[in-house]
Coordinates of C-alpha atoms and ligand atoms in Angstrom, one line a residue:
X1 CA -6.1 -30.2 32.0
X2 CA -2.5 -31.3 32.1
X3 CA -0.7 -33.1 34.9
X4 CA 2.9 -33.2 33.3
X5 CA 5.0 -29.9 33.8
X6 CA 6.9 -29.2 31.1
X7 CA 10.6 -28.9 32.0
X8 CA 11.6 -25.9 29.5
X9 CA 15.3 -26.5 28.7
X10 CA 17.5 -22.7 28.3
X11 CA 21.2 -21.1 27.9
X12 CA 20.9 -19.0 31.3
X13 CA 21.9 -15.8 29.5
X14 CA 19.7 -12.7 30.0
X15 CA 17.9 -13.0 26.6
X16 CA 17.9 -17.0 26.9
X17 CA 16.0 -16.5 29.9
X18 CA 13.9 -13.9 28.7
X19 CA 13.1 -16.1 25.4
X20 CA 12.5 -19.0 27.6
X21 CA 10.1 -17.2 30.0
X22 CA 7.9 -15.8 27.0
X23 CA 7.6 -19.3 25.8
X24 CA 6.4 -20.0 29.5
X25 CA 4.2 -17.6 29.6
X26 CA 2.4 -18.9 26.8
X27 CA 2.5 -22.5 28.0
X28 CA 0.8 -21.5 31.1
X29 CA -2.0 -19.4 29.8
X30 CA -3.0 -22.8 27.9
X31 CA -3.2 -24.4 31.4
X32 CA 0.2 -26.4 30.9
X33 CA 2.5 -26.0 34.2
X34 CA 5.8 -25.4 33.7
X35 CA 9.4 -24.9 35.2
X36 CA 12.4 -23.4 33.5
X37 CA 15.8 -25.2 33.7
X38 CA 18.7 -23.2 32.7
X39 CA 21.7 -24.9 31.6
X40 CA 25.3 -23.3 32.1
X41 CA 27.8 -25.1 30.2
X42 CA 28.6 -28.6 29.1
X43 CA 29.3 -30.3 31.9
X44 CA 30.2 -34.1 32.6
X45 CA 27.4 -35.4 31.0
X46 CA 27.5 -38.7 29.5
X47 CA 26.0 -40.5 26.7
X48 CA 26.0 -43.8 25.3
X49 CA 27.1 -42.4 21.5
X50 CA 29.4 -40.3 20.3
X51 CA 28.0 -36.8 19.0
X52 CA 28.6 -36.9 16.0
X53 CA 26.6 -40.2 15.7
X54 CA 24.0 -38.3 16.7
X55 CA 24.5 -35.5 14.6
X56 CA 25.0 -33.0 17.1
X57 CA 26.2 -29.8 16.0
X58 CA 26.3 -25.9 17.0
X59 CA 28.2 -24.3 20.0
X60 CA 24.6 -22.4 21.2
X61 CA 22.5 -25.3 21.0
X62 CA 24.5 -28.6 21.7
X63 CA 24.3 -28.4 25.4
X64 CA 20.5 -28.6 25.7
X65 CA 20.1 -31.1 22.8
X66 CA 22.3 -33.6 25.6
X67 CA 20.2 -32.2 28.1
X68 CA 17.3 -32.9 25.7
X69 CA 18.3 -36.5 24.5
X70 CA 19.2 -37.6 28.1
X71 CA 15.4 -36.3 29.6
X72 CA 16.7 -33.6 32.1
X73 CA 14.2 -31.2 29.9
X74 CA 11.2 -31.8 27.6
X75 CA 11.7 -28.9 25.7
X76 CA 14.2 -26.1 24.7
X77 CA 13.8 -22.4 23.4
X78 CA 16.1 -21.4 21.3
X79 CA 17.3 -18.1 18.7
X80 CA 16.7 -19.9 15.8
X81 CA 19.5 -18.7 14.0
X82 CA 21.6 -19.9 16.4
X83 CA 20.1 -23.4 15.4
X84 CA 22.1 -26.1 12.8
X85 CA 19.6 -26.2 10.4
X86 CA 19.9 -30.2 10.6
X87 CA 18.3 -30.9 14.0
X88 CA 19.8 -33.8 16.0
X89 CA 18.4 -37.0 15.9
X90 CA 15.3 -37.6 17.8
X91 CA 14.7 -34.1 18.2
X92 CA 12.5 -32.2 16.3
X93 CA 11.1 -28.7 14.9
X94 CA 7.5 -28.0 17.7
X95 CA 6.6 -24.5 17.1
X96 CA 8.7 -21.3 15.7
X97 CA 6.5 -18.1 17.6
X98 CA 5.7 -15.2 15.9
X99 CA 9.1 -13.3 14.6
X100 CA 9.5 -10.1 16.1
X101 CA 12.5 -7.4 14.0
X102 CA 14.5 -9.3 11.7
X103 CA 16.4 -6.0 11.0
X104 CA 20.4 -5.3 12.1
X105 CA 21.2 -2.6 13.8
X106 CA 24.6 -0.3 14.7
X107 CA 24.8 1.0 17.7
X108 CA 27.5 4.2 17.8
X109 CA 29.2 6.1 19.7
X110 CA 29.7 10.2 18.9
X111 CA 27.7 11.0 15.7
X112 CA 28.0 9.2 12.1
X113 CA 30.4 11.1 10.0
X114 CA 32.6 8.0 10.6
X115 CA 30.5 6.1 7.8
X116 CA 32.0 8.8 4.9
X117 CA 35.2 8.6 6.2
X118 CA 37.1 5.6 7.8
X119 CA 35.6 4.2 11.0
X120 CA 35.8 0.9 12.9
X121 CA 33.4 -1.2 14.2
X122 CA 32.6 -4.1 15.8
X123 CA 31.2 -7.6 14.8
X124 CA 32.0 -11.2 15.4
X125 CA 29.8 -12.4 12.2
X126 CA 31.4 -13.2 9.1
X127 CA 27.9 -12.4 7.6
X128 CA 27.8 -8.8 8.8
X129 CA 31.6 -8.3 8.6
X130 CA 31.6 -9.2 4.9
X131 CA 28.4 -6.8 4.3
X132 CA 30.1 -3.9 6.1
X133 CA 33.3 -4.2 4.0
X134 CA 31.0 -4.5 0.6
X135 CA 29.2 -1.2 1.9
X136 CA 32.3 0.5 3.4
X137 CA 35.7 -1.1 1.6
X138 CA 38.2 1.0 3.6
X139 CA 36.6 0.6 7.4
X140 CA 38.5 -1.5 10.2
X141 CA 36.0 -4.6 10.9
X142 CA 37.6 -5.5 14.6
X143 CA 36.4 -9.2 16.5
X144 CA 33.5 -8.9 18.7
X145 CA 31.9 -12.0 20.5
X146 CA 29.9 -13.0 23.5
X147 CA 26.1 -12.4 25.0
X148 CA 24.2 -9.0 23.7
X149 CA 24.9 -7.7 27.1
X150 CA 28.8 -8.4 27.4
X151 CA 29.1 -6.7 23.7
X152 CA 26.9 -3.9 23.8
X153 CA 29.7 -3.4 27.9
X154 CA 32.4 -4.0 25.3
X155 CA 31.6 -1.7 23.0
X156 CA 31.5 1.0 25.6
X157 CA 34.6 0.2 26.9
X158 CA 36.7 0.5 23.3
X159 CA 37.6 3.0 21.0
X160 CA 35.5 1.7 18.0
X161 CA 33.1 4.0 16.3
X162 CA 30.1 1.1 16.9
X163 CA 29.0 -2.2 16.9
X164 CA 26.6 -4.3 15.0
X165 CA 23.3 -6.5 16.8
X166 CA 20.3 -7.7 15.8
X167 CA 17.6 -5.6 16.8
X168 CA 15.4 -8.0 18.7
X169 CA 18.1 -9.3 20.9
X170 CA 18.0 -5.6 22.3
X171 CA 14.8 -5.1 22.2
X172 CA 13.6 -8.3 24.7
X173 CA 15.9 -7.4 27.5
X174 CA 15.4 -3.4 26.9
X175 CA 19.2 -3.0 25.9
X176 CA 18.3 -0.9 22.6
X177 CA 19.8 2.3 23.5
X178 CA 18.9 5.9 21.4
X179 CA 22.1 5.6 19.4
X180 CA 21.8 3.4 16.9
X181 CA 20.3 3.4 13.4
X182 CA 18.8 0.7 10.9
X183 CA 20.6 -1.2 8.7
X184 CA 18.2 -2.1 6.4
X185 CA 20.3 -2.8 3.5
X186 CA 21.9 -5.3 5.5
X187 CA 20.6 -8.8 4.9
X188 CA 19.9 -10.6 8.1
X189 CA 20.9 -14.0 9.1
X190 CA 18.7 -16.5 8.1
X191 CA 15.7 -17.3 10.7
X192 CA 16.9 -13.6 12.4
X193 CA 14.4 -12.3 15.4
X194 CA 12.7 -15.9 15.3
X195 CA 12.2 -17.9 18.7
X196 CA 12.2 -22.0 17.8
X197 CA 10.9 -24.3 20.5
X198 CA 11.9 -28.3 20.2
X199 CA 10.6 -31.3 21.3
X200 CA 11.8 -35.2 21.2
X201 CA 10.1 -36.7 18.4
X202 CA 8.2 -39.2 20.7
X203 CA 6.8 -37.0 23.4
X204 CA 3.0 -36.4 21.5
X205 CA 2.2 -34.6 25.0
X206 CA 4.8 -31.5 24.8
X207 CA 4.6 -31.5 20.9
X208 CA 0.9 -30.8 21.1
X209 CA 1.3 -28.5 23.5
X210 CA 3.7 -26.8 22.1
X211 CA 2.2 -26.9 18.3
X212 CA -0.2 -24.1 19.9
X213 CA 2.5 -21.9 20.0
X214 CA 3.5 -22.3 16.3
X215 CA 2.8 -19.2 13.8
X216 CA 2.8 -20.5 10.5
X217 CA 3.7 -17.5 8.6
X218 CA 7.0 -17.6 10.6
X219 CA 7.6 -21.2 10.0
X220 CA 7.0 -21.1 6.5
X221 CA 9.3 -18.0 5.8
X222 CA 11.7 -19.1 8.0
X223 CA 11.8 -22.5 6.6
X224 CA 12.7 -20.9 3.3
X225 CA 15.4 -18.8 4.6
X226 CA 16.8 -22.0 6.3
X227 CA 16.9 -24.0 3.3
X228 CA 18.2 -21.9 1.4
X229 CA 21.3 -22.1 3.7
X230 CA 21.1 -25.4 4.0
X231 CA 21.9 -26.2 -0.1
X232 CA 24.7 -23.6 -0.1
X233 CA 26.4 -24.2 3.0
X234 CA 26.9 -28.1 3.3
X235 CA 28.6 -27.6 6.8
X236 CA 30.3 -24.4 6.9
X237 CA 30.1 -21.2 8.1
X238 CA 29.7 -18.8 4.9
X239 CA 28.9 -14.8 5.1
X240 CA 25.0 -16.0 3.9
X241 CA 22.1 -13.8 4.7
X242 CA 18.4 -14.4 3.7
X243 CA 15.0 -12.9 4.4
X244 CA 11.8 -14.5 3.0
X245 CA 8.5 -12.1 3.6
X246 CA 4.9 -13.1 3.3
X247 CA 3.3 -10.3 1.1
X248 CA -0.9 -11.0 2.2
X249 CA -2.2 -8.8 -0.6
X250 CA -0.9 -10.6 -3.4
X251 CA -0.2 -14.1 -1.7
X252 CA 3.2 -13.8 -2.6
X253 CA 7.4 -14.6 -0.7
X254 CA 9.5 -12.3 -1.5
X255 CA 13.0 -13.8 -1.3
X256 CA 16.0 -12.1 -0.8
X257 CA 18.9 -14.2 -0.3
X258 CA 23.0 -13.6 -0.8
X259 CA 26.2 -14.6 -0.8
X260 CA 29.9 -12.6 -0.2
X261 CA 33.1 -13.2 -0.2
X262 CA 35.2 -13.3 3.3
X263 CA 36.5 -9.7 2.2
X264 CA 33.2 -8.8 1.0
X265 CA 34.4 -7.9 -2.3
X266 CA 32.2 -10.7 -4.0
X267 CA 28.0 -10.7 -3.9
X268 CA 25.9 -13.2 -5.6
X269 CA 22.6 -12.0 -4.9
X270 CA 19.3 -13.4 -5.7
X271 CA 16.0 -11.4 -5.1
X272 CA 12.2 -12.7 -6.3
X273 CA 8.9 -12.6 -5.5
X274 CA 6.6 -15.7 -6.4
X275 CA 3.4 -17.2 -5.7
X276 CA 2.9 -18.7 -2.3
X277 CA 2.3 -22.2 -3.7
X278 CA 6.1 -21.9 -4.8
X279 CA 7.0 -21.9 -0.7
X280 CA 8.5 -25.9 -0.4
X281 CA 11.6 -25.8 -3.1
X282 CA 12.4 -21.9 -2.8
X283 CA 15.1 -21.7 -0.7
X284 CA 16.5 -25.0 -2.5
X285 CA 15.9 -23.2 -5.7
X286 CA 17.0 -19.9 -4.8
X287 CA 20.4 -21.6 -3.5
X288 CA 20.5 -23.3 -7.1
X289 CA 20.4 -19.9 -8.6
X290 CA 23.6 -19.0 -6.1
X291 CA 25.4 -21.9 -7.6
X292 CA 25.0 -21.3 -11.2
X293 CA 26.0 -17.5 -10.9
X294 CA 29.5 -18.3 -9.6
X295 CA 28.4 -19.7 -6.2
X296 CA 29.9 -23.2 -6.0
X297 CA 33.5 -21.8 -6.7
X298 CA 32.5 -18.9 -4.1
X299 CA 31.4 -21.6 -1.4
X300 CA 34.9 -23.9 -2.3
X301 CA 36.9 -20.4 -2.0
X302 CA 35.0 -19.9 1.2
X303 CA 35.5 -23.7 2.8
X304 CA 39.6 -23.5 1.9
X305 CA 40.0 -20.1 3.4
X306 CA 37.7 -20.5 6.9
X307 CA 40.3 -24.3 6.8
X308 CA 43.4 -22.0 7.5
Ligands
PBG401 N1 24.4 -14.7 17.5 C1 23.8 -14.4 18.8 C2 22.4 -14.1 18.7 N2 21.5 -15.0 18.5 C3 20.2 -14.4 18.5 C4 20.4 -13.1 18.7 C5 19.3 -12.1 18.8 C6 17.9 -12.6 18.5 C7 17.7 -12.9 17.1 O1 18.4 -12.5 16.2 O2 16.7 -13.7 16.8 C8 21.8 -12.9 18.9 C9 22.4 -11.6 19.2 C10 22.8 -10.8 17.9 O3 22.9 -11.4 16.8 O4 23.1 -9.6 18.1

């Protein structure tokens, strides 16, 4: 059936490789042949343009978007969280699979009577930082950063009380340990637990194989989640969470979207259900809603203080 192997473009960290091989996997049962290129850092590679003429942005994803643009791969997987929501140019959107947990998740050490008293844990997201501190003023939020697997090494190397992940990180490379609970009042990032694949805009052959991929409940609620960022954020990093769910019954989203402050003293929530039909301007909407309830001088206090 096909000729062409699809060169499948990935970060060469343990769940990188892990999303990249699912995506494989599928590829290959649909009688494409495939081989997996994992890309380490930068490197010397050269291009014609500058970057930002080519509206390359994101430290997790810039690397194979070059590697993309300059044909070394035909495709790359992705977290698609982790993704800018503006996608290079020339490069575009070819299937998001089928979202696994969008939930976060603390991991601990000793039991939990930490939580009523004053306990620190670990984070590197402003997002989750800022929900901790709106849930637990008085707790030390320390700086946390790297791959799942050199945080959840970190973690058991300090003194902190536990650290925060998303659950489907852990649960592709089997890292989820007992310890842990849910934090289901903590609003994910937008697009959390969802695997994006993209293509260049003019290869038809790896778009329509990868368009068999695509699960469209996913796209659509993560499209909503995305935009939703997209009006708020206008090129900064803000604590922003969202979840959009697909409710079969009554053919409804129901949107949950928010908002903090740095200190996460501040929340401008907003939290709906309509009618399915309502999908394309939801996020946009929902963002509007942000605005009006305090949000733009939120996002300006937001943008001066991440300047400093
Ligand atoms: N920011 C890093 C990152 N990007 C995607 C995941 C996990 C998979 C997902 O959320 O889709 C993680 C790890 C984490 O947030 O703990």
């Amino acid at each position: 059936m096909a000729e062409k192997t699809i060169r499948i473009g990935t970060r060469d960290s343990e769940l990188a490789l892990w999303q990249a091989h699912t995506v494989e996997k599928k590829l290959n049962d649909l009688g494409y042949k495939t081989e997996i290129i994992a890309v380490k850092s930068q490197g010397d590679i050269i291009l014609d343009k500058p970057l930002y003429e080519l509206g390359i942005t994101g430290i997790f994803t810039k690397t194979l978007d070059i590697a993309m643009i300059n044909g070394q791969v035909d495709i790359a997987v992705h977290s698609m969280k982790d993704v800018p929501t503006a996608l290079p140019i020339g490069i575009v959107q070819g299937a998001v699979l089928e979202r696994a947990n969008t939930l976060d998740i603390l991991v601990h050490k000793g039991n939990l009577d930490f939580l009523e008293e004053k306990g620190t844990i670990a984070t590197g997201s402003l997002r989750r930082q800022a929900q901790w501190w709106n849930k637990y003023p008085n707790h030390n939020v320390v700086d946390l950063r790297g791959n799942v697997n050199t945080r959840m090494q970190k973690l058991q190397e300090n003194d902190w009380n536990g650290a925060v992940f998303a659950a489907a990180g852990l649960e592709r490379i089997n890292l989820k340990p007992e310890n842990y609970i849910n934090l289901d009042w903590m609003i994910p990032a937008p697009a959390q637990g969802a695997m994006l694949v993209v293509a260049m805009g003019n290869d038809d052959f790896c778009r329509d194989a990868v368009a068999q991929l695509n699960d469209i409940e996913t796209e659509v609620c993560t499209h909503i989640e995305r935009q939703f960022l997209k009006t708020l954020e206008g090129g900064c990093t803000a604590p922003i969470g969202a979840l959009a769910k697909y409710n079969e019954i009554e053919d409804t989203i129901h949107f949950n979207g928010v908002l903090f402050s740095i200190d996460g003293k501040q929340k401008i929530e907003v939290n709906k259900i309509v009618p399915i039909e309502e999908w394309k301007k939801l996020g946009y909407n929902s963002a509007q809603e942000i605005f009006a309830n305090g949000g733009t001088e939120l996002m300006s206090t937001i943008k001066a203080t991440l300047k400093k």
